[in-house]
């Protein structure tokens, strides 16, 4: 049995994507450097649960302020940089894509004690458009706090458009669905309930943990 795998790792030196093959042993076929910035290991997340034709890789940075979630569309040949989402004001500690949420939701949490929910909605257009993603250029996407100011939290509107991912006739719009307050210190993890409808009678349920105990 031969299995091909994609794996990602993050350290203070940056993030790497590994293409591996498992046969009798694990063989690393290729390693790609994606980001040369600090990133939290727990803030790297893969998902194939969206309408695009490539798995999405999310990388949360760990800069002193104005942190971003970088998105890459991954396939067998390359990892294409698809843009970033802003808002968190401290290290992004964890990311979790809902497996059964409707619409598709990404939960991101941070040492700023906030949880952001991002909504992914995909529509199909009649005309095929060129993919509006950029080839990976490390020097163009370095994190620079002074060049990426973010609005005050009070100014962030629910549903405000943040990012479009265009792949052929499919356009995925990523918007900020809501900002969750409540924790007083760093949020350490978030997780979606796999089937809350059957147990609690609600569509979506998110649990979080924090250093506030």
PDB file of C-alpha atoms in Angstrom, residues 69-185:
ATOM      1  CA  UNK A  69      -3.907  34.160   8.739  1.00  0.00           C
ATOM      2  CA  UNK A  70      -2.182  33.231   5.476  1.00  0.00           C
ATOM      3  CA  UNK A  71      -3.987  30.938   3.028  1.00  0.00           C
ATOM      4  CA  UNK A  72      -2.398  28.577   0.512  1.00  0.00           C
ATOM      5  CA  UNK A  73      -4.164  26.409  -2.070  1.00  0.00           C
ATOM      6  CA  UNK A  74      -2.197  23.146  -2.224  1.00  0.00           C
ATOM      7  CA  UNK A  75      -2.073  20.509  -4.931  1.00  0.00           C
ATOM      8  CA  UNK A  76       0.365  17.842  -6.067  1.00  0.00           C
ATOM      9  CA  UNK A  77       2.617  20.327  -7.850  1.00  0.00           C
ATOM     10  CA  UNK A  78       2.651  23.506  -5.811  1.00  0.00           C
ATOM     11  CA  UNK A  79       1.336  25.620  -2.967  1.00  0.00           C
ATOM     12  CA  UNK A  80      -0.261  28.797  -4.324  1.00  0.00           C
ATOM     13  CA  UNK A  81      -0.508  31.810  -2.060  1.00  0.00           C
ATOM     14  CA  UNK A  82      -4.159  32.923  -1.910  1.00  0.00           C
ATOM     15  CA  UNK A  83      -4.019  35.948   0.401  1.00  0.00           C
ATOM     16  CA  UNK A  84      -4.439  36.668   4.089  1.00  0.00           C
ATOM     17  CA  UNK A  85      -6.987  37.639   6.742  1.00  0.00           C
ATOM     18  CA  UNK A  86      -6.267  40.267   9.375  1.00  0.00           C
ATOM     19  CA  UNK A  87      -7.729  41.239  12.718  1.00  0.00           C
ATOM     20  CA  UNK A  88      -5.951  39.481  15.567  1.00  0.00           C
ATOM     21  CA  UNK A  89      -3.718  41.737  17.624  1.00  0.00           C
ATOM     22  CA  UNK A  90      -1.493  39.075  19.211  1.00  0.00           C
ATOM     23  CA  UNK A  91      -0.159  35.601  18.429  1.00  0.00           C
ATOM     24  CA  UNK A  92      -2.663  33.397  16.618  1.00  0.00           C
ATOM     25  CA  UNK A  93      -2.698  30.269  18.752  1.00  0.00           C
ATOM     26  CA  UNK A  94      -5.119  27.904  16.983  1.00  0.00           C
ATOM     27  CA  UNK A  95      -7.302  27.429  13.920  1.00  0.00           C
ATOM     28  CA  UNK A  96     -10.160  24.993  13.436  1.00  0.00           C
ATOM     29  CA  UNK A  97     -12.349  24.536  10.354  1.00  0.00           C
ATOM     30  CA  UNK A  98     -15.840  23.235  11.071  1.00  0.00           C
ATOM     31  CA  UNK A  99     -16.416  19.863   9.421  1.00  0.00           C
ATOM     32  CA  UNK A 100     -20.210  20.053   9.441  1.00  0.00           C
ATOM     33  CA  UNK A 101     -20.933  23.757   9.917  1.00  0.00           C
ATOM     34  CA  UNK A 102     -23.387  25.419   7.556  1.00  0.00           C
ATOM     35  CA  UNK A 103     -22.085  27.684   6.130  1.00  0.00           C
ATOM     36  CA  UNK A 104     -18.453  26.607   6.366  1.00  0.00           C
ATOM     37  CA  UNK A 105     -16.813  28.377   9.297  1.00  0.00           C
ATOM     38  CA  UNK A 106     -13.205  28.794  10.349  1.00  0.00           C
ATOM     39  CA  UNK A 107     -12.559  29.588  14.008  1.00  0.00           C
ATOM     40  CA  UNK A 108      -9.327  31.427  14.786  1.00  0.00           C
ATOM     41  CA  UNK A 109      -8.151  32.237  18.301  1.00  0.00           C
ATOM     42  CA  UNK A 110      -5.357  34.360  19.671  1.00  0.00           C
ATOM     43  CA  UNK A 111      -3.417  35.527  22.665  1.00  0.00           C
ATOM     44  CA  UNK A 112      -5.489  38.714  22.329  1.00  0.00           C
ATOM     45  CA  UNK A 113      -8.288  36.760  24.124  1.00  0.00           C
ATOM     46  CA  UNK A 114     -10.535  36.949  21.062  1.00  0.00           C
ATOM     47  CA  UNK A 115     -12.057  34.311  18.787  1.00  0.00           C
ATOM     48  CA  UNK A 116     -12.942  35.228  15.222  1.00  0.00           C
ATOM     49  CA  UNK A 117     -15.345  33.233  13.054  1.00  0.00           C
ATOM     50  CA  UNK A 118     -14.717  33.444   9.306  1.00  0.00           C
ATOM     51  CA  UNK A 119     -17.428  32.406   6.842  1.00  0.00           C
ATOM     52  CA  UNK A 120     -16.550  30.726   3.528  1.00  0.00           C
ATOM     53  CA  UNK A 121     -19.230  30.990   0.860  1.00  0.00           C
ATOM     54  CA  UNK A 122     -18.632  29.697  -2.677  1.00  0.00           C
ATOM     55  CA  UNK A 123     -20.633  30.686  -5.748  1.00  0.00           C
ATOM     56  CA  UNK A 124     -20.310  29.603  -9.381  1.00  0.00           C
ATOM     57  CA  UNK A 125     -20.082  32.224 -12.126  1.00  0.00           C
ATOM     58  CA  UNK A 126     -21.038  31.812 -15.778  1.00  0.00           C
ATOM     59  CA  UNK A 127     -17.643  32.938 -17.045  1.00  0.00           C
ATOM     60  CA  UNK A 128     -14.395  31.307 -16.108  1.00  0.00           C
ATOM     61  CA  UNK A 129     -12.050  33.840 -14.535  1.00  0.00           C
ATOM     62  CA  UNK A 130      -8.329  33.758 -14.136  1.00  0.00           C
ATOM     63  CA  UNK A 131      -7.336  32.633 -10.640  1.00  0.00           C
ATOM     64  CA  UNK A 132      -6.654  35.752  -8.586  1.00  0.00           C
ATOM     65  CA  UNK A 133      -3.922  34.244  -6.490  1.00  0.00           C
ATOM     66  CA  UNK A 134      -0.276  35.152  -6.512  1.00  0.00           C
ATOM     67  CA  UNK A 135       2.745  32.956  -6.976  1.00  0.00           C
ATOM     68  CA  UNK A 136       4.650  32.549  -3.757  1.00  0.00           C
ATOM     69  CA  UNK A 137       7.110  35.410  -3.357  1.00  0.00           C
ATOM     70  CA  UNK A 138       8.491  35.360   0.161  1.00  0.00           C
ATOM     71  CA  UNK A 139       9.768  38.918   0.036  1.00  0.00           C
ATOM     72  CA  UNK A 140       6.326  40.192  -0.954  1.00  0.00           C
ATOM     73  CA  UNK A 141       4.466  38.641   1.971  1.00  0.00           C
ATOM     74  CA  UNK A 142       6.860  39.273   4.837  1.00  0.00           C
ATOM     75  CA  UNK A 143       5.061  40.370   7.969  1.00  0.00           C
ATOM     76  CA  UNK A 144       5.643  44.062   8.609  1.00  0.00           C
ATOM     77  CA  UNK A 145       3.606  45.491  11.467  1.00  0.00           C
ATOM     78  CA  UNK A 146       3.880  49.053  10.194  1.00  0.00           C
ATOM     79  CA  UNK A 147       2.392  48.242   6.774  1.00  0.00           C
ATOM     80  CA  UNK A 148      -0.690  46.284   7.855  1.00  0.00           C
ATOM     81  CA  UNK A 149      -2.725  48.396  10.295  1.00  0.00           C
ATOM     82  CA  UNK A 150      -6.060  46.942  11.345  1.00  0.00           C
ATOM     83  CA  UNK A 151      -9.243  48.742  12.247  1.00  0.00           C
ATOM     84  CA  UNK A 152     -10.465  48.971  15.820  1.00  0.00           C
ATOM     85  CA  UNK A 153     -12.581  46.005  16.835  1.00  0.00           C
ATOM     86  CA  UNK A 154     -15.580  48.315  17.157  1.00  0.00           C
ATOM     87  CA  UNK A 155     -15.203  49.220  13.473  1.00  0.00           C
ATOM     88  CA  UNK A 156     -15.138  45.617  12.238  1.00  0.00           C
ATOM     89  CA  UNK A 157     -18.550  44.890  10.754  1.00  0.00           C
ATOM     90  CA  UNK A 158     -20.005  41.412  10.707  1.00  0.00           C
ATOM     91  CA  UNK A 159     -20.129  40.194   7.131  1.00  0.00           C
ATOM     92  CA  UNK A 160     -17.455  42.623   5.959  1.00  0.00           C
ATOM     93  CA  UNK A 161     -15.753  41.171   2.886  1.00  0.00           C
ATOM     94  CA  UNK A 162     -12.122  40.283   3.592  1.00  0.00           C
ATOM     95  CA  UNK A 163     -10.883  37.970   0.839  1.00  0.00           C
ATOM     96  CA  UNK A 164     -11.889  36.406  -2.488  1.00  0.00           C
ATOM     97  CA  UNK A 165     -10.400  33.160  -3.781  1.00  0.00           C
ATOM     98  CA  UNK A 166     -11.056  32.703  -7.505  1.00  0.00           C
ATOM     99  CA  UNK A 167     -10.509  29.288  -9.069  1.00  0.00           C
ATOM    100  CA  UNK A 168     -11.973  29.002 -12.567  1.00  0.00           C
ATOM    101  CA  UNK A 169     -15.737  29.527 -12.339  1.00  0.00           C
ATOM    102  CA  UNK A 170     -15.799  29.268  -8.556  1.00  0.00           C
ATOM    103  CA  UNK A 171     -15.480  32.353  -6.379  1.00  0.00           C
ATOM    104  CA  UNK A 172     -15.083  31.817  -2.629  1.00  0.00           C
ATOM    105  CA  UNK A 173     -15.719  34.889  -0.507  1.00  0.00           C
ATOM    106  CA  UNK A 174     -14.282  34.873   3.010  1.00  0.00           C
ATOM    107  CA  UNK A 175     -15.946  37.272   5.450  1.00  0.00           C
ATOM    108  CA  UNK A 176     -15.763  37.950   9.151  1.00  0.00           C
ATOM    109  CA  UNK A 177     -18.929  36.369  10.542  1.00  0.00           C
ATOM    110  CA  UNK A 178     -18.555  37.438  14.164  1.00  0.00           C
ATOM    111  CA  UNK A 179     -16.091  38.361  16.895  1.00  0.00           C
ATOM    112  CA  UNK A 180     -16.410  36.396  20.149  1.00  0.00           C
ATOM    113  CA  UNK A 181     -15.567  38.048  23.468  1.00  0.00           C
ATOM    114  CA  UNK A 182     -15.585  36.491  26.936  1.00  0.00           C
ATOM    115  CA  UNK A 183     -12.118  35.207  27.708  1.00  0.00           C
ATOM    116  CA  UNK A 184      -9.850  37.434  29.745  1.00  0.00           C
ATOM    117  CA  UNK A 185      -6.534  35.882  28.727  1.00  0.00           C
TER     118      UNK A 185
END
